[in-house]
Structure formats: structure tokens, C-alpha cells
Coordinates of C-alpha atoms in Angstrom, one line a residue:
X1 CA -42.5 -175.3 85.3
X2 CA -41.8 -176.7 81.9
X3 CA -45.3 -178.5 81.2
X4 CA -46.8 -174.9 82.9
X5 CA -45.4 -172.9 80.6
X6 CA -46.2 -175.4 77.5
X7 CA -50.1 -175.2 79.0
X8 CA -49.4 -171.0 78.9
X9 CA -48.2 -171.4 75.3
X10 CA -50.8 -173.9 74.4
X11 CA -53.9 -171.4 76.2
X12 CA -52.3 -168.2 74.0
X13 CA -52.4 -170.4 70.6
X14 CA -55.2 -171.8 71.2
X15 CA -57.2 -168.4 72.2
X16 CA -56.0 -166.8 68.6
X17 CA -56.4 -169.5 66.4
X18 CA -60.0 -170.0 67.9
X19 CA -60.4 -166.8 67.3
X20 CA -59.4 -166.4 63.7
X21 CA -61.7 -169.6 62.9
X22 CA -64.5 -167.8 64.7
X23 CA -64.3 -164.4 63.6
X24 CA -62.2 -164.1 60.4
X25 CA -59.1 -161.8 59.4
X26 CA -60.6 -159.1 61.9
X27 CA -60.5 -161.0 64.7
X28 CA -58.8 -158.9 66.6
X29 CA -61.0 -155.4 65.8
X30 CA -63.9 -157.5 67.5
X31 CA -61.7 -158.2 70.5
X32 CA -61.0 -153.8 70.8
X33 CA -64.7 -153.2 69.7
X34 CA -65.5 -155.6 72.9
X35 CA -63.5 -153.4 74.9
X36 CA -60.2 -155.6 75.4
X37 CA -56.9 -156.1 73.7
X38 CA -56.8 -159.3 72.0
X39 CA -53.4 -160.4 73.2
X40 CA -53.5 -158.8 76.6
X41 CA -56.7 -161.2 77.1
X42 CA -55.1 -164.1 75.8
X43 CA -52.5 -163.8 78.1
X44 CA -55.1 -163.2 81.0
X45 CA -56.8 -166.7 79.9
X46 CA -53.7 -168.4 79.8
X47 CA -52.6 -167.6 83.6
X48 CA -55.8 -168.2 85.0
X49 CA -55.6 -171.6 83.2
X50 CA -52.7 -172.3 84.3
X51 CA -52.9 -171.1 88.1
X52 CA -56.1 -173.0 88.5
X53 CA -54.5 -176.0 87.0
X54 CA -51.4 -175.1 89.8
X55 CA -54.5 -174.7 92.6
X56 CA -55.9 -177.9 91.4
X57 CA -52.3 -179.9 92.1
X58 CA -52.0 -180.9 88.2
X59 CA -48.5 -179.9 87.9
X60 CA -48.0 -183.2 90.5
X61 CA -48.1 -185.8 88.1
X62 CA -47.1 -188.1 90.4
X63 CA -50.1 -188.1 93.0
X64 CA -52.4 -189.1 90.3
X65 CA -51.9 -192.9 89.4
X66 CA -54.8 -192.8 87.3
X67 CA -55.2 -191.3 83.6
X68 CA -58.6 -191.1 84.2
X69 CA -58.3 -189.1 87.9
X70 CA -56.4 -186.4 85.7
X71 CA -58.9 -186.4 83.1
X72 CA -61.6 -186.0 85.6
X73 CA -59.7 -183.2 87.2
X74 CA -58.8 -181.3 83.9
X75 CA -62.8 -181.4 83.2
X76 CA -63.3 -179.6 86.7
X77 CA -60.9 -177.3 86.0
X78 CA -62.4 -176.0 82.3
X79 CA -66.2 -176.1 83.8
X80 CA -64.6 -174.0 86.8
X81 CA -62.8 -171.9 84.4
X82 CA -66.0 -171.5 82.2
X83 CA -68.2 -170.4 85.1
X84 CA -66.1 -168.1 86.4
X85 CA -65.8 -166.5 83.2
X86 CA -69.8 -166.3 82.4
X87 CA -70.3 -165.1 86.2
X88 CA -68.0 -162.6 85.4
X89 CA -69.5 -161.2 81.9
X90 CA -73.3 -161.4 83.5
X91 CA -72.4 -158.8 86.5
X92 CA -70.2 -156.7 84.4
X93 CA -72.8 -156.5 81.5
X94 CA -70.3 -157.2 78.4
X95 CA -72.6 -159.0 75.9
X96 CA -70.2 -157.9 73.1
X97 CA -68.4 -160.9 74.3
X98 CA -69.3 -164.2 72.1
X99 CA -70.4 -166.6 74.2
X100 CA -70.5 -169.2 71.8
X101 CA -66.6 -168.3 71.3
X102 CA -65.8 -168.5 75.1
X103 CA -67.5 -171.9 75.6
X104 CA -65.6 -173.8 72.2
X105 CA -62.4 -172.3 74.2
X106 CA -62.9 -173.9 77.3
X107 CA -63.4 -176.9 75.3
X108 CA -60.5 -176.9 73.0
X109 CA -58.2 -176.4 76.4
X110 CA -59.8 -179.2 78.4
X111 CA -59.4 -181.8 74.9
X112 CA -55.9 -180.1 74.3
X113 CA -54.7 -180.0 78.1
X114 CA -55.9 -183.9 78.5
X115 CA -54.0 -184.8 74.9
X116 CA -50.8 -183.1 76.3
X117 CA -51.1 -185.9 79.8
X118 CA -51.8 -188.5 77.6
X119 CA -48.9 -187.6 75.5
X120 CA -46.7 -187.6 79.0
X121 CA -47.9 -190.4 80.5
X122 CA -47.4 -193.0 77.1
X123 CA -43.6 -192.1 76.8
X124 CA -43.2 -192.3 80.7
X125 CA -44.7 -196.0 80.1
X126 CA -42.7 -196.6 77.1
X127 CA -39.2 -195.5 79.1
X128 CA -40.3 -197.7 82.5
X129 CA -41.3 -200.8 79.8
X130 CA -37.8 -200.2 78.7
X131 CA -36.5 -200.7 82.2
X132 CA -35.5 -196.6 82.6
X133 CA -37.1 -194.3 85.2
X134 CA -37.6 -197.3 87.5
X135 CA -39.1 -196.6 91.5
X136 CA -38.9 -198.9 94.4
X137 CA -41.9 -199.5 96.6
X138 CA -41.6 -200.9 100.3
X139 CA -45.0 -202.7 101.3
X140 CA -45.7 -201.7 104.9
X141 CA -47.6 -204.4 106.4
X142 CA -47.6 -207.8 105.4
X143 CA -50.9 -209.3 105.8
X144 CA -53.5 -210.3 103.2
X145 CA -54.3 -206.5 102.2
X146 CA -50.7 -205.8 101.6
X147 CA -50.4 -209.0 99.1
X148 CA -53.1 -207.9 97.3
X149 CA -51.6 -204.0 97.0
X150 CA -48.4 -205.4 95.9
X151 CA -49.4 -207.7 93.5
X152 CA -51.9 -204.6 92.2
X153 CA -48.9 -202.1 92.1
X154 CA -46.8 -204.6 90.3
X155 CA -49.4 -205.8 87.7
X156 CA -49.9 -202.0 86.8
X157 CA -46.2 -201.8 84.6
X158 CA -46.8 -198.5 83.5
X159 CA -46.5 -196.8 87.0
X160 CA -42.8 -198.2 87.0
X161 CA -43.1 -199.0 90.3
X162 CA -41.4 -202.5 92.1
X163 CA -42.3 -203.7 95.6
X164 CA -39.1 -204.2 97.2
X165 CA -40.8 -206.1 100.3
X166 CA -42.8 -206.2 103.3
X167 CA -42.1 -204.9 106.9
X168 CA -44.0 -206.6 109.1
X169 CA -46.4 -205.7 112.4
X170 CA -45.3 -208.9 114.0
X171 CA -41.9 -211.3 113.5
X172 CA -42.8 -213.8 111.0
X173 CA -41.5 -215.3 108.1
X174 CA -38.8 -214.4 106.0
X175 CA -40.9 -214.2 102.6
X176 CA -44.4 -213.9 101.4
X177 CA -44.8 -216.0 98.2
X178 CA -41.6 -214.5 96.4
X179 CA -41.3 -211.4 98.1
X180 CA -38.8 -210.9 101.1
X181 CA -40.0 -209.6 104.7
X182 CA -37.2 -207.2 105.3
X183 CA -38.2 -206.7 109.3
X184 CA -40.9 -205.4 111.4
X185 CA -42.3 -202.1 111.6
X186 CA -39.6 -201.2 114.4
X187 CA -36.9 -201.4 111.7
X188 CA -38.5 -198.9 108.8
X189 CA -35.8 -196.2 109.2
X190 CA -33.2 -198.4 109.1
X191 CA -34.6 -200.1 105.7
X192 CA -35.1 -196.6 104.8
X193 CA -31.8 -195.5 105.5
X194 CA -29.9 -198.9 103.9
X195 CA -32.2 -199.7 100.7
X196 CA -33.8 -197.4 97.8
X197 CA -37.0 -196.8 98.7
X198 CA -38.6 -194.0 96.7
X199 CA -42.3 -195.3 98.1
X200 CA -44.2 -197.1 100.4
X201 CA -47.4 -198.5 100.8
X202 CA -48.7 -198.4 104.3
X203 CA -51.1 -201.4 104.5
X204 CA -52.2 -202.1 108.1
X205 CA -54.9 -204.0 109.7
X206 CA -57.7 -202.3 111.9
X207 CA -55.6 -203.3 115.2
X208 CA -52.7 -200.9 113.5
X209 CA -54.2 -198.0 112.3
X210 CA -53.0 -195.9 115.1
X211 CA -49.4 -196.6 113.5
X212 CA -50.7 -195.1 110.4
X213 CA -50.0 -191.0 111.2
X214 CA -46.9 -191.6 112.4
X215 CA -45.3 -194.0 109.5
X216 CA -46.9 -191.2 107.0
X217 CA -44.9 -188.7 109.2
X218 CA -41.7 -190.3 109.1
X219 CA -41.7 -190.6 105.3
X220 CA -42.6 -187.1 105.0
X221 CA -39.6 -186.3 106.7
X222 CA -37.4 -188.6 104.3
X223 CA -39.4 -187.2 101.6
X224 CA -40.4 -190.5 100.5
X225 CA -44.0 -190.3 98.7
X226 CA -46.6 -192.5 100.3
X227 CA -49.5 -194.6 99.0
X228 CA -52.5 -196.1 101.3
X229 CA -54.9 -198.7 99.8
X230 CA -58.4 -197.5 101.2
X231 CA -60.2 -200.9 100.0
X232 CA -61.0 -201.9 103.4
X233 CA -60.1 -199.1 105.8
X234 CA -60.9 -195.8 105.2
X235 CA -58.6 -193.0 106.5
X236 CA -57.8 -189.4 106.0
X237 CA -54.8 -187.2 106.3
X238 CA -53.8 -183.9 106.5
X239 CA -52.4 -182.9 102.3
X240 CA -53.0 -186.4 100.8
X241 CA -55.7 -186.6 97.7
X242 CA -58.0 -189.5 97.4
X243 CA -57.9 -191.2 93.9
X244 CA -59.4 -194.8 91.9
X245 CA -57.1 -197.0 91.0
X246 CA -57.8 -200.8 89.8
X247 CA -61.2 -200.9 91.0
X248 CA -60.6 -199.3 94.6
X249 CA -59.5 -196.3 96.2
X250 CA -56.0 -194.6 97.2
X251 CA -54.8 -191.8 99.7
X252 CA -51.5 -190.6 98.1
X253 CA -49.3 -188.3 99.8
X254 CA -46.7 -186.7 97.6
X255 CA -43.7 -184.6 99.3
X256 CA -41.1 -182.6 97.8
X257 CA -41.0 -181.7 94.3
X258 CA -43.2 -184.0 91.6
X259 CA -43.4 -182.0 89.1
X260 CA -42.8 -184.8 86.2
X261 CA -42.9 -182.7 83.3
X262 CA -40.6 -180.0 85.1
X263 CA -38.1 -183.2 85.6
X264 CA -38.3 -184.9 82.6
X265 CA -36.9 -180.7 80.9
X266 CA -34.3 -181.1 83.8
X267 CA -33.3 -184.2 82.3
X268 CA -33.3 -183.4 78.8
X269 CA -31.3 -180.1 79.8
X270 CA -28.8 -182.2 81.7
X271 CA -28.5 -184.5 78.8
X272 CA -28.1 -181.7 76.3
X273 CA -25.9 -179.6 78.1
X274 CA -23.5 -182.0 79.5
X275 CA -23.0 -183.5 76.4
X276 CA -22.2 -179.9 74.6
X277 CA -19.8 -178.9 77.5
X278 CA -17.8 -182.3 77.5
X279 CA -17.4 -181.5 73.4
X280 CA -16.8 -178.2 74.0
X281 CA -13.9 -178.7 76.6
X282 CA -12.3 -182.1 75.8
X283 CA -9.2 -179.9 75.1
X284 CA -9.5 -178.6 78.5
X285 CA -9.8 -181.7 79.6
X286 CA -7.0 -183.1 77.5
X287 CA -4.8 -179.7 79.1
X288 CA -5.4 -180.6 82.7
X289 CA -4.9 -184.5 82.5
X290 CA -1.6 -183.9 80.8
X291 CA -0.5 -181.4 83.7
X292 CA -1.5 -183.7 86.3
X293 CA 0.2 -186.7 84.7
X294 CA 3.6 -184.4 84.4
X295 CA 2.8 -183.3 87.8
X296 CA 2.2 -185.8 90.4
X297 CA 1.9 -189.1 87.7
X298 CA -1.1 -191.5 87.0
X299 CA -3.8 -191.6 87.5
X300 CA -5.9 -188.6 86.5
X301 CA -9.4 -189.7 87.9
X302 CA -10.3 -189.9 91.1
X303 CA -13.5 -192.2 91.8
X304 CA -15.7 -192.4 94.7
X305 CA -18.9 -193.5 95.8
X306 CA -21.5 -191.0 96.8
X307 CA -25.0 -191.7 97.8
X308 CA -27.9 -190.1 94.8
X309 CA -31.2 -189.8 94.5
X310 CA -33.0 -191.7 97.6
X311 CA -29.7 -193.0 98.7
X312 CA -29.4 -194.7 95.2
X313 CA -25.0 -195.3 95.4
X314 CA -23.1 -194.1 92.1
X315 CA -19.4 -193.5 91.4
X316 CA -18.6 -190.1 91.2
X317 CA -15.9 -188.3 88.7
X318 CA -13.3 -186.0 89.6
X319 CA -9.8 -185.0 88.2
X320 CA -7.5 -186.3 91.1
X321 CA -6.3 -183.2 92.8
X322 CA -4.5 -185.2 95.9
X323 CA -2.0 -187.6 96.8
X324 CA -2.6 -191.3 96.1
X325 CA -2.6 -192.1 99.4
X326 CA -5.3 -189.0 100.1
X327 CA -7.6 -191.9 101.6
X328 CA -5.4 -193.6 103.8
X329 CA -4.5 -189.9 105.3
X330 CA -7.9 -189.2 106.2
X331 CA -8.2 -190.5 109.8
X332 CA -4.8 -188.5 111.2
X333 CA -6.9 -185.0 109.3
X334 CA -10.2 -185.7 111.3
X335 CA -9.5 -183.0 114.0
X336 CA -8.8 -180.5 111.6
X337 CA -12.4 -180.9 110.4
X338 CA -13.5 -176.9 109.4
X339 CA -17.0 -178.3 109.1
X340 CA -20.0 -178.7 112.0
X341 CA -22.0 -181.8 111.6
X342 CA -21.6 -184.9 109.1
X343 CA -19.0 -183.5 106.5
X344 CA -15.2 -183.2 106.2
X345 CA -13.7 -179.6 104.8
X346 CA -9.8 -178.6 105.5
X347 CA -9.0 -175.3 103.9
X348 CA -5.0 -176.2 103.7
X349 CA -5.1 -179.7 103.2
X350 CA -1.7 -180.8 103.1
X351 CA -3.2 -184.3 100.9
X352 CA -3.4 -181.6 98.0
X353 CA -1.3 -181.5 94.7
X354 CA 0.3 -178.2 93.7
X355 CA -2.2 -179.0 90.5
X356 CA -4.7 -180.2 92.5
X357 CA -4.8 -176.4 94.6
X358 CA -5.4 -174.9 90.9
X359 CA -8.3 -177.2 90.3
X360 CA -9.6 -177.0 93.7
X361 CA -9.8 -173.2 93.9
X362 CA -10.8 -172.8 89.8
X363 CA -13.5 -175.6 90.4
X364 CA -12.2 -177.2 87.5
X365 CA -12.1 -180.5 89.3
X366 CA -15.6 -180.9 89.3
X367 CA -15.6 -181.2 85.6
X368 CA -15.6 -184.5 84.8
X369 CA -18.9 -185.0 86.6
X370 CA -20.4 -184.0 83.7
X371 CA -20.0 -187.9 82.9
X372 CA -22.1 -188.9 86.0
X373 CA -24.9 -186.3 84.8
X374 CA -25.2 -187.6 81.3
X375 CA -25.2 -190.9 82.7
X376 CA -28.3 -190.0 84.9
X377 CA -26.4 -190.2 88.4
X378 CA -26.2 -186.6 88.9
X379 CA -27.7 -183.2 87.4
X380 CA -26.3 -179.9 86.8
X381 CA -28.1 -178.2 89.8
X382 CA -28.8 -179.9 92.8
X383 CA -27.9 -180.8 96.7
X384 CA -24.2 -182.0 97.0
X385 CA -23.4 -185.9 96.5
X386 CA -22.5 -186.7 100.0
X387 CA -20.5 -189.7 101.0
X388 CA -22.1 -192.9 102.5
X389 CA -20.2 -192.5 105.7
X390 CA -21.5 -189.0 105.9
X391 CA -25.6 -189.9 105.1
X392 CA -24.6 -192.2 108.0
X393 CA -24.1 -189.7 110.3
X394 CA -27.2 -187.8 109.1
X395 CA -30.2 -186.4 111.6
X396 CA -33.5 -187.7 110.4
X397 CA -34.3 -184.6 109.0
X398 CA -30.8 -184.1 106.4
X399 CA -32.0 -186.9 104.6
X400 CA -34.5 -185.3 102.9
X401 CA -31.5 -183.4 100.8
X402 CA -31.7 -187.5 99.4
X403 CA -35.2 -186.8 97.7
X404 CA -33.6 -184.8 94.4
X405 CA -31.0 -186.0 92.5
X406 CA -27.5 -184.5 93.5
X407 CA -26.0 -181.7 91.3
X408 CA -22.2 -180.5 90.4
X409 CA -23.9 -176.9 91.8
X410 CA -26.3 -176.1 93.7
X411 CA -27.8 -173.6 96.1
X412 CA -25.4 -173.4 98.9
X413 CA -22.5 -173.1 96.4
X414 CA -23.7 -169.8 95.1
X415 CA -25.0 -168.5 98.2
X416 CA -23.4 -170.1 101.1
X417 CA -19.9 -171.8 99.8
X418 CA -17.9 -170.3 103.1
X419 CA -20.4 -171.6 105.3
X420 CA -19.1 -173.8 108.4
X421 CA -22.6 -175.1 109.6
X422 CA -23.7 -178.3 107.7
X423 CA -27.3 -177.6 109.1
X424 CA -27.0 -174.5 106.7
X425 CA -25.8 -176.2 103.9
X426 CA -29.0 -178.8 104.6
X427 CA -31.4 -176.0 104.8
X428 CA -30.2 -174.4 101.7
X429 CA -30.9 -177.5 100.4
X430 CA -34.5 -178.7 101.4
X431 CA -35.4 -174.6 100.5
X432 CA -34.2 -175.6 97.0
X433 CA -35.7 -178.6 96.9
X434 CA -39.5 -176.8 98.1
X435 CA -39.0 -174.3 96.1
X436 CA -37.4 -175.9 92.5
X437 CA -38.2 -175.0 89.5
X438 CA -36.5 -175.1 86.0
X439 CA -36.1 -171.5 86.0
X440 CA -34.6 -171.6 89.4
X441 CA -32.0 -174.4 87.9
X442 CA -31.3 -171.9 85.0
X443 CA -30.7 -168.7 87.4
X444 CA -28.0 -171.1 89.7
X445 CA -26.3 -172.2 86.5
X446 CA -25.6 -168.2 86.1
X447 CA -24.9 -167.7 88.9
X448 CA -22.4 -170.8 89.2
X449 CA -20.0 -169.0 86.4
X450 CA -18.8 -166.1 87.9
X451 CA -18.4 -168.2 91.2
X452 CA -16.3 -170.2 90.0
X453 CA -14.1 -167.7 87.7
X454 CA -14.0 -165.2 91.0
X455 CA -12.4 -168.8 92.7
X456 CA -15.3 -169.0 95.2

């Protein structure tokens, strides 16, 4: 959403200053003598640019490895653009309309629109040369064509990609050259499921190709994104696009949300907004952990380990709002469980401070997360951080919750917070996820305030 609306700001500039170079300090009495308002038909250019670029799948960085694939498809769109336009103009007979003007514009987008990806893609390079922003790749296969993709991923730095290793057809050896076989291709969800995996290459022989559909399925489910080398094999599938990269061809298929841009302005809101809100309330903060500590004693934090973005583990933040022996408790609390499905909710928990009640029902105990979103573990918005023993338990499809980064709000606490079903919760979930968008971060955010001052 955030590098759409730049393109929709970038279109309506461009449109006007074009058309003050063109047609002088009346620009806009030529636009009304052609029958249009200036702006109104700015605005018009700028959506259809945008929504073709949207039909065109260039808001999903991601499946293109390629600068020049983008480039290639930014071209298509500004020739498509342009004879849409001209088709238009010859069967309504407007030949007020400059088309010298019209074809410079289409132009000036393309140039200004392939400037803006090159832009992108050099400080995504410069962050993953830095080490940041870092993805995982797991090699599916392990015979000669596999080496060869992994040692062509790897030698490509600026797609911040590592191979983490090879699953292979057959039992084997225990490394290729000095990359690790983690198993066969009978163990992939549990490598899934136990390592960070944010790709995988599928790289079978001819004999395995059958084996192809169904390992693309699977990772659709995880929402893992997945790449297949066409070198020597060429296959199709159903919502993957076909690309060059180092001298050969790839089928990328890209679930769940990859819209980089949109991403990198979650980030920078997350960073931005965290950092004003733990400013803003460090005398809240000072306030609580001084009741606490008169309270119930040291200490004031409570840490635990949750499972982030593709079961990456972090240590989550919380003001400590139960007894200090909360987690030895847990086991003799089990049949209590309010929750259906893989997660633990007691409305009375007798583990609970008479602080820690106040915190619970104000939210307030959630605050200190703000540390784990500034530090890039969590976000604002997003599915809830589960536990490890909880993704454990998960059904194949709950772990696709796993594909965004977790959030200290989210969907389901807005809109489903009383909600007993974990299968709701996870559907809540996955529709955020299909359907995010900066906008739709902003409009939670709203609507996480008075949720939490109402105590819900």
C-alpha cells in the first residue's frame, strides 16, 4: 500500500508538472477547453496506473528476483497504459487532446516508476550486505541441479537469501560440500516446523517430478514462498510467474502478503512509533514497576519465549502480572483451560497478582513489548506471539498465522477478544494476513484504544 500510494502521488505530480512544461501558466484552461478537469484527470491517470501496476503483480516485489524482470514489466505496463489511452481518444473523437503530451507522460511514469524500484531494491541490498533483513532458503533435492541452484542463490548477495540445506529424495550423506542434508523428502514438515525456513527451492530430478505439486502445496499452506530452477525441467503451476535469473529461468510462487514496500512503511512505523510511545510513557512505566515491586516484590518483567515470524524464537516482554511460581502452577490449571484448540486462557486465574488483575484487564501489561517491536521481533499489528509448545500442537493449516510477524494487537483482539474457538482466532488471522495492508494496520491501531480503555 505504501509504494502504491507513492506511485499515485508520483502519477498526479508528474501529470501537472508535464503539463505546465508543455503548455505554460494556462495549463489547465487547455485541460477544460479539452473537455476535462485537469485534476479530476490526473487523478484518473494515477489509479489506472496504479491498478494496472496491482493487475500486473508489481506491488509483489518479492516474486521478481530480477531488476531487469521489473523493468521489463514496468515497460509493458506504460505501452499497455499508452494504448489504452490512444484506443480510447480515436473512438471517442477528442483530438483536442495532445498527443505528443500523452506519450512524454507514459514515458516520464515508466523512467520515474523503474527509478523508484531501483531506489528499493539498492537499500534492500545495502541492509541484507549489512547482515539485516536476512531469509533462509531450504534446497529441496540434493542432486547436481540443486548444488548448482544453491550455490547460484548464495552467490546472488543481494537477494539476502542463505541455503540452510538439502532434503534429500533418497538417504545419503550427511553433507554436500559444506552444506548439511537435513533428511529426506519424508521429513520436510518437520524441518519446516523445527527450523526457519522462509523459502525453498524444489530441485528434483525427472524421476521426481510427480513430487513437485504436492511439496509446492504444502508450502503454500505454511505460507512459505517457493522457488523452482526451470534450467533443465520445465514445469508449470497454477499462480506462479516465470522469471530470468543468472542466465536461466525460475517459477516463483509467492503466498501471503509480499508487498516489500508496504513492509518496509510497517517497519519504519513500528520503529517510529514504538520509540515515541516508550518516551512518551516511561513515567507510566516507572508508575507500574514501582506498584508491582511494593506489591508482590521483584522482579517486574516477565520473559518468555514465543515463536515470530516463520517460527523465528524471540523473548517476549511483559510487566509480571502473576506469582513467581506462575510456571510451575501451570500443569494443576490445564483443565481449567477456557480455550478450544492449542492455547491456554483462565478468566480467574488464581496465579494472578492483585496488580497483575489491573494490568491484565487495562492491557497495560502488554506494554513493554514495545521493546520487542523496536527490536524487530514483533510489530504493532499482527497475529498473537504464540508459545513454542502451542505452535507444537498446531494443525498444518494454523501455521500460516507464522508467515507475518506477530503484533501486540491484532485482528482478533478488536473483533474477536471473547472468542473460545482458537480455529477463530486462526482465521481471523490468515484473513488479516490475505487481506493486509498499511491502512488496515492503521484502522486496528484505532481501534485497539478504546478496546483497551473499555477493559476488553
Amino acid at each position: 500500500m505504501g509504494l502504491a500510494a507513492a506511485d499515485s502521488l508520483a502519477a498526479i505530480g508528474l501529470f501537472i508538472v508535464l503539463s505546465i512544461v508543455r503548455f505554460g501558466d494556462g495549463w489547465q484552461m487547455v485541460w477544460r477547453n479539452a473537455g476535462v478537469d485537469p485534476y479530476l484527470i490526473a487523478a484518473a491517470f494515477a489509479v489506472a496506473w496504479v491498478t494496472l501496476l496491482t493487475g500486473l503483480g508489481l506491488y509483489r516485489l518479492r516474486a521478481r528476483w530480477q531488476l531487469r524482470t521489473e523493468i521489463l514489466d514496468v515497460a509493458r505496463a506504460g505501452i499497455l497504459v499508452g494504448l489504452v489511452t490512444f484506443s480510447a481518444l480515436f473512438v471517442l473523437k477528442l483530438p483536442d487532446v495532445s498527443r505528443l503530451f500523452l506519450l512524454t507522460l507514459f514515458t516520464a511514469q515508466v523512467v520515474v516508476t523503474v527509478l523508484s524500484r531501483i531506489t528499493i531494491r539498492s537499500l534492500l541490498r545495502t541492509l541484507r550486505d549489512r547482515g539485516h533483513n536476512l531469509r533462509y532458503m531450504l534446497i529441496v533435492g540434493s542432486g547436481p541441479e540443486a548444488r548448482r541452484f544453491a550455490d547460484r542463490v548464495e552467490r546472488h548477495r543481494e537477494l539476502g537469501l542463505r541455503i540452510l540445506g538439502f532434503l534429500a529424495v533418497e538417504p545419503g550423506p550427511s553433507a554436500i560440500g559444506h552444506r548439511p542434508v537435513l533428511g529426506t523428502l519424508e521429513d520436510i514438515e518437520t524441518v519446516l516446523h523445527d527450523r526457519i525456513v522462509d523459502e525453498v527451492g524444489i530441485c528434483l530430478g525427472s524421476d521426481d517430478l510427480a513430487l513437485l505439486e504436492p511439496i509446492a502445496r504444502l508450502c503454500e499452506e505454511e505460507g512459505r514462498v517457493v522457488r523452482i530452477p526451470l534450467d533443465d525441467y520445465p514445469v508449470s503451476l497454477p499462480g506462479g510467474r516465470i522469471e530470468e535469473f543468472d542466465r536461466g529461468k525460475v517459477l516463483s510462487l509467492v503466498y501471503g502478503p509480499d508487498r516489500i514496500a508496504g513492509l518496509v512503511v510497517k517497519r519504519l512505523l513500528d520503529i517510529v512509533l514504538s520509540s515515541a510511545a516508550l518516551v512518551a510513557l516511561t513515567p507510566l512505566f516507572v508508575f507500574v514497576a514501582v506498584t508491582i515491586i511494593a506489591s508482590d516484590g521483584r522482579p517486574v518483567l516477565f520473559r518468555q519465549i514465543r515463536v515470530g515470524l516463520n517460527g523465528r524464537p524471540f523473548p517476549v516482554v511483559k510487566f509480571r502480572t502473576m506469582t513467581r511460581d506462575a510456571e510451575e502452577r501451570l500443569a494443576e490449571l490445564e483443565a481449567l483451560n477456557e480455550i478450544r484448540g492449542p492455547a491456554f486462557k483462565v478468566t480467574r486465574d488464581p496465579r494472578l497478582t492483585r496488580v497483575g488483575r489491573i494490568l491484565r484487564k487495562t492491557s497495560m501489561d502488554e506494554l513493554p513489548q514495545l521493546w520487542n517491536v523496536l527490536r524487530g521481533h514483533m510489530s504493532l499489528v499482527g497475529p498473537r506471539p504464540p508459545l513454542p509448545r502451542e505452535v507444537s500442537a498446531y494443525d498444518l493449516w494454523h501455521r500460516r498465522r507464522l508467515s507475518m510477524k506477530p503484533g501486540i494487537t491484532g485482528l482478533w483482539q478488536v473483533a474477536a477478544r471473547g472468542e473460545d474457538d482458537f480455529d477463530k482466532w486462526v482465521e481471523l488471522d490468515l484473513a488479516y494476513i490475505d487481506r493486509w495492508s498499511v491502512w488496515l494496520d492503521l484502522k486496528i491501531m484505532v481501534r485497539t484504544i478504546p478496546a483497551m480503555l473499555q477493559g476488553r
